Amino acid sequence: MGALYRTFRPLTFQEVVGQEHVKEPLLRAIREGRLAQAYLFSGPRGVGKTTTARLLAMAVGCQGQERPCGVCPHCQAVQKGAHPDVVEIDAASNNSVEDVRELRERILLAPLTAPKKVFILDEAHMLSKSAFNALLKTLEEPPPHVLFVFATTEPERMPPTILSRVQHYRFRRLREEEIALKLRRILEEMGREAEEEALLLIARLSDGAMRDAESLLERLLLLEGPLTRTQVEAALGLPPKEALARLAEALLLGKVPEALKEARRLYGLGFAPRSLVGGLMEVLREGLYAAYGLGGARLPAGPEELLQALTRLDEALERLSRRSDLLALEAALLNLLNLAPTGPAPPPEPASASGPVPEPDPHAPARPKAPPEAGETQDLAEGWRAFLEALKPTLRAFVREARPHLEGKTLILRFPESKAFHHKKAEEQKAHLLPLARAQFGVEELAFVLEKKSLSGASPPPPTRPVPPREASPPVAAPPPEPEPPLVVDLEGEDPPWEAEEGEDPSEELRRLARLLGGRLLWVRKPKAPEAEEPVSEDGIGGNGIMPP
Ligand SMILES: [Zn+2]
């Protein structure tokens, strides 16, 4: 058996997979006898450029009804590469002055049997400058008996003078389903069976190139029996998808011990960290597709988390090309742990519970989500985050405006002067907050301070560094597919549910609250105000946003 891609090379345009945007106009031109004298086929390798060029060459002299028929002597000769009037040149290796001179001479010769001589120049961008110049003269006034087809993966490297004289068709990458379908056809003809998943995996690995897919399939056909995905993975040395899915899930759920165990096991089996991270990315990608309802296996994370995870792994891949041991792998994986909680994230772990530590560092604080260089400030920041996450959203909205400081056995919550309202509301809830603060920080007392800038020296800032407030959205956000319900607030009632401080825009506050509750503020109806205000509308569809009285 010859190479699969040669054996199953299309003999008609119908057999070419995909590329309808190329096939249709070409077929029309053939039928109407209006073929151009020079074509440029560009696109990635293995997607059918040379095949289509050969089909054109067949069509030129085909004696069948529907051209090219693939069976007449002309078509057969072209297919075998034995037609005297069809010249295939690999531009990369026929670049010398003599080659060009020879080419020019051949162009001038009349065809022997076919109506036209067809020159197919593969890797055309590799032609030398002198070769292009020689061709240009021919292309300016092409002899009527000549048809040129340039095929290239890099059309941008073709000289503009050539580009302006050719009909340019861009071939696209083939979809995985298109490739799998062709592989299925080949297998049927050979009387072999295969799992759809196996074919899709081969298709994915070939990155849209049919020729690569066919070569891969050819290697795999040496295996006995029906082709399964597990077989393909094993034969190609890929980590099994089930294991990668387990690993992804453990990481996304923050189950550090499970994740590390699985990673070590796979590493121990001989899989390179790069192929493990690459496989993990495939799993996350499928999870991302699933999160958007595009099929595939779902993962316990929202689309934004998955996207973040993919970005981090992509960066890790580069680092892994320099250093590729177990430690580097673990670092890459643990980097996925503190993704910003967006979509339907798992419930946060209580930070006081000390889970097993990822890396054997007996002196590090036992807190799985802390990066290795956890210092005192880092500890406070982590604790503060966990503290906030444990609060009810309404209470969190007030407390998160504070900056925490530890002084002895007291946790001091400092509110900026502009957040007097938050300060007041938080202080009112001290009874709720104190037990949580005790559990989280091991303090005995909780103090609320409103910082007054004007009273300098009244309460000097403590030596501990302040912790920046966390800007992430709370974990109560609605799942992505559901539209957020707009929250309409009528403020015309007698008792506004807030006490606006001077200089604070109450609608800002409401908007923040609405976000916290998983809603969205559409507009705020204002009390009859003495002066006109800026329209309050978040989405730009609410007009001026102010209802008439
Ligand atoms: Zn024919």
XYZ file of C-alpha atoms and ligand atoms in Angstrom:
550
model
C 0.000 0.000 0.000
C 1.339 3.391 -0.964
C 1.029 6.379 1.288
C -2.588 6.815 2.284
C -2.776 10.376 1.062
C -1.603 9.281 -2.359
C -3.960 6.307 -2.520
C -6.932 8.395 -1.496
C -6.067 11.597 -3.299
C -9.262 13.112 -4.740
C -9.956 12.443 -8.415
C -12.820 14.909 -8.652
C -13.692 18.196 -7.004
C -16.495 16.481 -5.102
C -13.931 14.379 -3.280
C -12.001 17.395 -2.045
C -12.901 17.998 1.590
C -14.115 21.492 2.437
C -12.864 24.544 0.480
C -16.264 25.112 -1.133
C -15.342 28.771 -1.668
C -12.540 27.596 -3.962
C -14.172 24.624 -5.617
C -17.355 26.326 -6.729
C -15.863 29.218 -8.731
C -13.252 26.908 -10.253
C -15.866 24.377 -11.347
C -17.910 27.172 -12.863
C -14.892 28.514 -14.755
C -14.116 25.013 -16.061
C -17.688 24.477 -17.193
C -17.849 27.855 -18.922
C -14.358 27.567 -20.388
C -13.131 30.750 -18.711
C -10.148 29.544 -16.743
C -7.645 32.247 -15.856
C -4.041 31.902 -16.977
C -2.515 32.107 -13.521
C -3.788 31.090 -10.107
C -2.384 31.464 -6.650
C -3.513 28.941 -4.043
C -2.469 29.962 -0.559
C -3.147 28.417 2.827
C -1.693 26.124 5.474
C 0.035 22.937 4.440
C -1.971 19.821 3.759
C -5.357 21.426 3.095
C -5.664 20.610 -0.622
C -3.761 23.254 -2.585
C -1.679 20.884 -4.718
C -4.580 18.475 -5.034
C -6.765 21.260 -6.403
C -3.992 22.354 -8.765
C -3.813 18.793 -10.123
C -7.574 18.685 -10.547
C -7.322 21.869 -12.604
C -4.622 20.226 -14.715
C -6.895 17.206 -15.183
C -9.849 19.378 -16.130
C -7.824 21.170 -18.822
C -7.560 18.073 -21.025
C -10.238 15.791 -19.586
C -12.242 13.817 -22.127
C -15.019 12.939 -19.686
C -18.441 14.517 -19.255
C -18.031 16.241 -15.929
C -14.501 17.615 -15.917
C -12.315 16.381 -14.386
C -13.705 12.880 -14.528
C -10.703 11.245 -12.895
C -10.871 8.143 -15.104
C -10.060 9.161 -18.683
C -6.482 8.616 -19.914
C -5.632 12.306 -19.497
C -6.897 12.423 -15.909
C -5.139 9.169 -15.099
C -1.846 10.377 -16.531
C -1.990 13.589 -14.518
C -2.921 11.643 -11.414
C 0.098 9.391 -11.828
C 2.347 12.383 -12.396
C 3.141 11.048 -15.866
C 1.537 13.626 -18.143
C 4.083 15.380 -20.369
C 2.114 18.626 -20.368
C 1.717 18.910 -16.626
C 4.855 20.099 -14.905
C 5.129 20.102 -11.136
C 8.017 22.078 -9.771
C 9.133 22.347 -6.179
C 10.215 25.959 -6.125
C 12.272 25.415 -3.012
C 14.732 23.144 -4.776
C 14.547 24.459 -8.355
C 15.796 27.908 -7.716
C 18.984 28.272 -9.697
C 19.479 30.416 -12.795
C 19.658 27.268 -14.931
C 16.385 26.021 -13.490
C 14.692 29.279 -14.400
C 16.173 29.292 -17.872
C 14.974 25.762 -18.399
C 11.549 26.679 -17.110
C 11.274 29.585 -19.540
C 12.203 27.350 -22.409
C 9.603 24.793 -21.411
C 6.954 27.473 -21.133
C 7.552 28.450 -24.751
C 7.113 24.889 -26.030
C 3.666 24.005 -27.224
C 1.811 21.233 -25.369
C 2.163 17.716 -26.710
C -1.293 16.219 -26.242
C -3.304 18.432 -23.925
C -4.846 21.746 -24.990
C -2.672 23.539 -22.434
C 0.582 23.122 -20.591
C 0.036 23.366 -16.842
C 2.830 24.491 -14.541
C 2.295 23.832 -10.854
C 4.822 25.645 -8.664
C 4.799 24.359 -5.102
C 6.223 26.503 -2.315
C 6.173 29.342 -4.821
C 7.331 31.912 -2.257
C 10.721 30.150 -2.272
C 11.449 31.190 -5.858
C 14.449 33.449 -6.191
C 14.187 37.026 -7.320
C 15.601 36.206 -10.741
C 13.138 33.358 -11.097
C 10.250 35.657 -10.265
C 11.524 38.224 -12.759
C 11.727 35.613 -15.457
C 8.211 34.434 -14.677
C 6.882 37.952 -14.543
C 7.673 38.501 -18.227
C 5.694 35.365 -19.022
C 2.843 36.388 -16.775
C 2.585 39.825 -18.366
C 1.917 38.301 -21.762
C 1.222 34.658 -21.127
C 1.235 32.374 -24.154
C -2.358 31.144 -24.604
C -1.285 27.538 -24.179
C -0.001 27.989 -20.619
C -1.746 27.738 -17.246
C 0.152 28.571 -14.065
C -0.771 27.481 -10.578
C 1.328 28.869 -7.728
C 0.841 27.157 -4.388
C 2.221 28.732 -1.252
C 1.874 28.702 2.498
C 3.178 32.270 2.666
C 1.405 34.456 0.109
C 2.749 37.568 1.813
C 6.214 36.615 0.565
C 5.097 36.654 -3.059
C 6.127 39.825 -4.925
C 3.239 42.259 -5.466
C 3.944 42.241 -9.199
C 3.085 38.540 -9.262
C 0.136 38.877 -6.880
C -1.479 41.441 -9.173
C -1.394 39.034 -12.085
C -2.940 35.961 -10.527
C -6.359 34.892 -9.310
C -5.824 34.325 -5.618
C -7.714 31.683 -3.637
C -7.152 31.259 0.061
C -7.542 27.710 1.337
C -8.714 27.460 4.907
C -7.821 25.037 7.680
C -10.132 22.060 7.695
C -12.517 21.539 10.579
C -12.018 18.521 12.801
C -15.340 17.060 11.685
C -14.401 17.441 8.025
C -11.146 15.597 8.567
C -12.799 12.900 10.663
C -15.369 12.352 7.913
C -12.690 11.800 5.289
C -10.803 9.442 7.611
C -14.025 7.537 8.118
C -14.417 7.205 4.346
C -10.901 5.872 3.983
C -11.436 3.353 6.777
C -14.685 2.161 5.246
C -12.959 1.547 1.977
C -10.311 -0.472 3.793
C -12.894 -2.369 5.809
C -11.630 -1.000 9.115
C -13.551 0.389 12.065
C -12.831 3.221 14.435
C -14.366 5.132 17.318
C -15.531 8.586 16.336
C -13.543 9.948 19.290
C -10.410 8.365 17.919
C -10.887 10.027 14.536
C -11.634 13.387 16.116
C -8.476 13.109 18.176
C -6.411 12.416 15.054
C -8.122 15.362 13.372
C -7.320 17.652 16.306
C -3.712 16.587 16.351
C -3.318 17.394 12.662
C -4.343 21.017 13.170
C -6.590 21.272 10.144
C -4.213 19.559 7.702
C -5.683 16.568 5.915
C -2.334 15.236 4.801
C -1.061 15.096 8.393
C -4.258 13.368 9.480
C -3.868 10.768 6.763
C -0.238 10.091 7.678
C -1.205 9.706 11.314
C -4.020 7.355 10.431
C -1.669 5.311 8.324
C 0.635 4.765 11.291
C -2.292 3.826 13.491
C -3.688 1.323 11.011
C -0.810 -0.975 11.921
C -2.690 -1.583 15.182
C -5.051 -4.526 15.368
C -8.805 -4.305 15.523
C -11.083 -1.267 15.669
C -9.269 1.965 16.365
C -10.098 3.414 19.791
C -9.181 6.724 21.367
C -7.257 4.946 24.112
C -5.252 3.123 21.449
C -4.502 6.365 19.641
C -3.381 8.011 22.868
C -1.192 5.097 23.777
C 0.322 4.768 20.306
C 1.127 8.451 20.082
C 2.370 8.714 23.661
C -0.401 11.059 24.718
C -1.578 11.189 28.331
C -5.028 9.580 28.668
C -7.862 12.074 28.559
C -9.611 10.613 31.593
C -6.564 11.273 33.745
C -6.226 14.801 32.427
C -9.903 15.468 33.115
C -9.411 14.249 36.707
C -6.417 16.533 37.043
C -8.274 19.541 35.646
C -11.217 18.973 37.941
C -9.048 18.618 41.027
C -7.205 21.830 40.187
C -10.354 23.806 39.502
C -11.905 22.612 42.755
C -8.756 23.509 44.671
C -8.162 19.869 45.629
C -4.418 20.225 45.800
C -3.454 16.796 47.136
C -5.485 14.962 44.485
C -4.120 17.159 41.722
C -0.513 16.688 42.776
C -0.954 12.968 43.175
C -2.378 12.621 39.688
C 0.323 14.865 38.209
C 3.059 12.804 39.874
C 1.503 9.582 38.695
C 1.377 10.771 35.081
C 4.894 12.160 35.307
C 6.023 8.839 36.723
C 4.458 7.046 33.765
C 6.852 8.959 31.571
C 4.679 11.728 30.141
C 6.604 14.919 29.582
C 5.376 17.952 31.532
C 4.832 19.773 28.264
C 2.533 17.126 26.868
C 0.683 16.959 30.195
C 0.146 20.710 30.218
C -0.796 20.628 26.530
C -3.312 17.856 27.180
C -4.680 19.726 30.169
C -5.210 22.730 27.932
C -7.228 20.572 25.541
C -9.444 19.462 28.412
C -9.914 23.050 29.626
C -10.661 24.170 26.105
C -13.356 21.539 25.809
C -14.701 22.687 29.185
C -14.774 26.250 27.893
C -16.703 25.166 24.825
C -19.093 23.244 27.059
C -19.547 26.288 29.285
C -20.747 28.169 26.225
C -23.089 25.328 25.280
C -20.950 24.111 22.372
C -20.835 20.499 23.481
C -18.144 18.510 25.237
C -17.491 17.644 28.851
C -18.242 20.331 31.410
C -15.834 21.400 34.127
C -16.591 22.866 37.561
C -15.647 26.435 36.610
C -17.029 29.422 34.788
C -15.812 30.484 31.346
C -13.677 33.318 32.693
C -11.872 31.054 35.109
C -11.261 28.563 32.319
C -9.952 31.283 30.088
C -7.603 32.466 32.823
C -6.457 28.910 33.411
C -5.760 28.459 29.698
C -3.740 31.657 29.575
C -1.653 30.625 32.573
C -0.987 27.181 31.145
C -0.031 28.713 27.835
C 2.572 30.827 29.626
C 3.692 27.765 31.543
C 4.290 25.865 28.291
C 6.967 28.336 27.362
C 8.677 28.016 30.730
C 8.492 24.229 30.450
C 10.537 24.322 27.268
C 13.430 25.625 29.364
C 12.947 23.521 32.450
C 10.908 20.356 32.352
C 11.001 18.411 35.598
C 8.398 17.474 38.163
C 8.886 20.672 40.110
C 8.333 22.806 37.023
C 5.197 20.809 36.259
C 3.855 21.255 39.774
C 4.569 24.972 39.680
C 2.673 25.247 36.408
C -0.299 23.377 37.846
C -0.410 25.141 41.206
C -0.432 28.418 39.355
C -4.014 27.546 38.428
C -5.211 27.560 41.990
C -6.193 31.129 42.727
C -8.194 32.049 39.701
C -10.564 34.930 40.182
C -13.893 33.406 41.135
C -16.335 34.364 38.453
C -18.967 31.956 37.146
C -20.469 29.109 39.157
C -17.358 28.594 41.209
C -17.003 26.006 43.921
C -17.687 27.156 47.458
C -14.601 28.759 48.983
C -12.656 26.678 51.413
C -12.692 27.934 54.961
C -9.251 29.433 55.189
C -8.775 28.410 58.778
C -8.984 24.760 57.835
C -5.438 23.730 57.107
C -5.485 21.398 54.138
C -2.460 19.324 53.268
C 0.359 21.396 51.877
C 1.210 20.946 48.177
C 4.997 21.021 48.398
C 6.815 19.495 51.336
C 7.811 22.731 53.049
C 7.197 22.087 56.728
C 7.713 25.741 57.701
C 5.238 27.226 55.277
C 1.818 28.068 56.658
C -0.635 25.317 55.919
C -2.886 27.186 53.535
C -3.317 25.618 50.120
C -4.152 28.808 48.249
C -1.170 30.837 49.432
C 1.741 31.262 47.032
C 5.003 29.902 48.357
C 6.449 33.295 49.334
C 3.681 33.945 51.840
C 4.765 36.608 54.265
C 2.941 38.324 57.051
C 1.155 40.806 54.807
C 0.293 38.017 52.445
C -1.201 36.080 55.342
C -3.314 39.019 56.360
C -4.466 39.521 52.774
C -5.400 35.860 52.405
C -7.169 35.863 55.740
C -9.011 39.023 54.813
C -10.207 37.492 51.581
C -11.456 34.406 53.330
C -13.058 36.592 55.973
C -14.913 38.608 53.321
C -15.990 35.503 51.479
C -17.525 34.086 54.621
C -19.793 37.130 54.989
C -23.256 37.544 53.615
C -23.138 39.620 50.428
C -24.931 42.598 51.974
C -22.611 42.741 54.933
C -19.600 42.105 52.746
C -20.491 45.154 50.690
C -19.944 47.321 53.755
C -16.972 45.559 55.255
C -14.951 45.254 52.062
C -14.430 49.008 52.005
C -12.262 48.695 55.089
C -8.543 48.051 55.250
C -7.650 45.517 57.930
C -4.799 45.968 60.384
C -3.685 43.698 63.138
C -2.550 45.298 66.362
C -1.853 42.800 69.070
C -5.067 40.936 69.723
C -7.245 43.472 67.917
C -8.323 43.537 64.304
C -8.802 47.152 63.276
C -10.978 47.888 60.283
C -10.082 51.299 58.881
C -12.610 52.972 56.634
C -11.659 55.937 54.479
C -13.407 59.191 55.277
C -15.617 58.919 52.218
C -17.029 55.599 53.429
C -18.628 56.810 56.631
C -21.831 55.006 55.795
C -20.034 51.692 55.351
C -18.182 52.290 58.576
C -21.443 52.865 60.414
C -23.190 49.842 58.903
C -20.247 47.562 59.584
C -19.973 48.721 63.165
C -23.679 48.006 63.683
C -22.964 44.398 62.734
C -20.073 43.976 65.117
C -21.868 41.157 66.920
C -21.848 39.183 63.682
C -18.351 40.085 62.671
C -16.502 39.488 65.932
C -16.826 35.675 66.075
C -15.716 35.424 62.460
C -12.755 37.691 63.083
C -11.799 35.607 66.113
C -11.912 32.405 64.103
C -10.100 33.846 61.116
C -7.392 35.987 62.692
C -7.205 34.634 66.224
C -7.905 38.097 67.638
C -9.968 38.954 70.688
C -11.291 42.346 69.775
C -12.617 44.110 66.701
C -12.375 47.879 66.230
C -13.881 50.143 63.594
C -12.063 53.328 62.677
C -13.241 56.054 60.353
C -10.176 57.870 59.141
C -10.475 61.634 59.130
C -7.880 63.214 56.954
C -8.396 66.646 58.502
C -7.609 65.448 62.012
C -4.007 64.699 61.352
C -2.299 62.839 64.124
C -5.544 61.719 65.766
C -5.036 58.158 64.599
C -1.706 57.645 62.939
C -1.570 54.732 60.528
C -0.177 51.627 62.135
C 3.130 50.155 60.983
C 1.539 47.191 59.258
C 1.124 47.645 55.545
C -2.449 48.101 54.399
C -3.994 45.424 52.292
C -5.502 46.522 49.005
C -9.177 45.685 48.775
C -9.957 42.785 46.569
C -11.434 43.823 43.279
C -12.922 40.513 42.310
C -16.637 40.032 42.011
C -18.284 37.926 44.695
C -19.008 34.241 44.192
C -22.750 34.827 44.103
C -22.729 35.985 40.470
C -25.404 34.430 38.289
C -24.334 31.627 35.890
C -23.309 33.057 32.522
C -26.064 31.795 30.206
C -28.812 33.487 32.163
C -29.346 37.172 31.532
C -28.958 39.256 34.623
C -32.281 40.495 35.894
C -32.390 44.264 35.954
C -32.994 45.749 39.356
C -35.287 48.725 39.387
C -35.280 50.831 42.480
C -37.911 53.353 43.269
C -36.490 56.010 45.495
C -39.609 58.107 45.674
C -40.739 56.422 48.856
C -40.608 58.433 52.005
C -37.855 56.540 53.690
C -34.893 55.970 51.441
C -33.247 52.683 52.387
C -29.871 54.271 52.711
C -28.354 57.222 54.349
C -26.411 59.070 51.762
C -23.379 60.774 53.048
C -22.451 64.095 51.699
C -20.506 63.877 48.478
C -21.542 60.301 47.793
C -23.737 59.434 44.872
C -26.439 57.084 46.157
C -26.952 55.530 42.748
C -23.316 54.406 42.774
C -24.000 52.640 46.010
C -27.153 51.000 44.663
C -25.342 49.877 41.583
C -22.717 48.199 43.696
C -25.368 46.562 45.844
C -27.239 45.351 42.793
C -24.067 43.770 41.464
C -23.460 42.068 44.748
C -26.926 40.584 44.705
C -26.360 39.236 41.225
C -28.541 41.847 39.590
C -27.974 44.872 37.457
C -29.146 48.382 38.015
C -31.135 49.533 35.036
C -32.197 52.922 36.240
C -32.923 54.785 39.421
C -35.991 56.848 39.785
C -34.958 59.933 41.665
C -37.062 61.958 44.036
C -38.118 65.257 42.557
C -34.738 66.807 42.632
C -34.188 70.510 42.804
C -31.639 70.271 40.039
C -31.231 68.025 37.002
C -28.815 65.164 37.414
C -26.777 63.058 35.092
C -28.852 60.219 33.619
C -28.358 56.958 35.409
C -28.187 54.183 32.910
C -25.651 51.393 32.759
C -26.437 49.831 29.458
C -27.151 52.772 27.241
C -30.644 51.597 26.356
C -32.494 53.379 29.091
C -32.734 56.778 27.433
C -32.007 59.409 30.007
C -32.901 56.856 32.634
C -35.108 59.231 34.586
C -38.793 58.442 34.700
C -41.113 61.390 34.289
C -42.819 62.270 37.550
Zn -10.963 12.911 -17.325
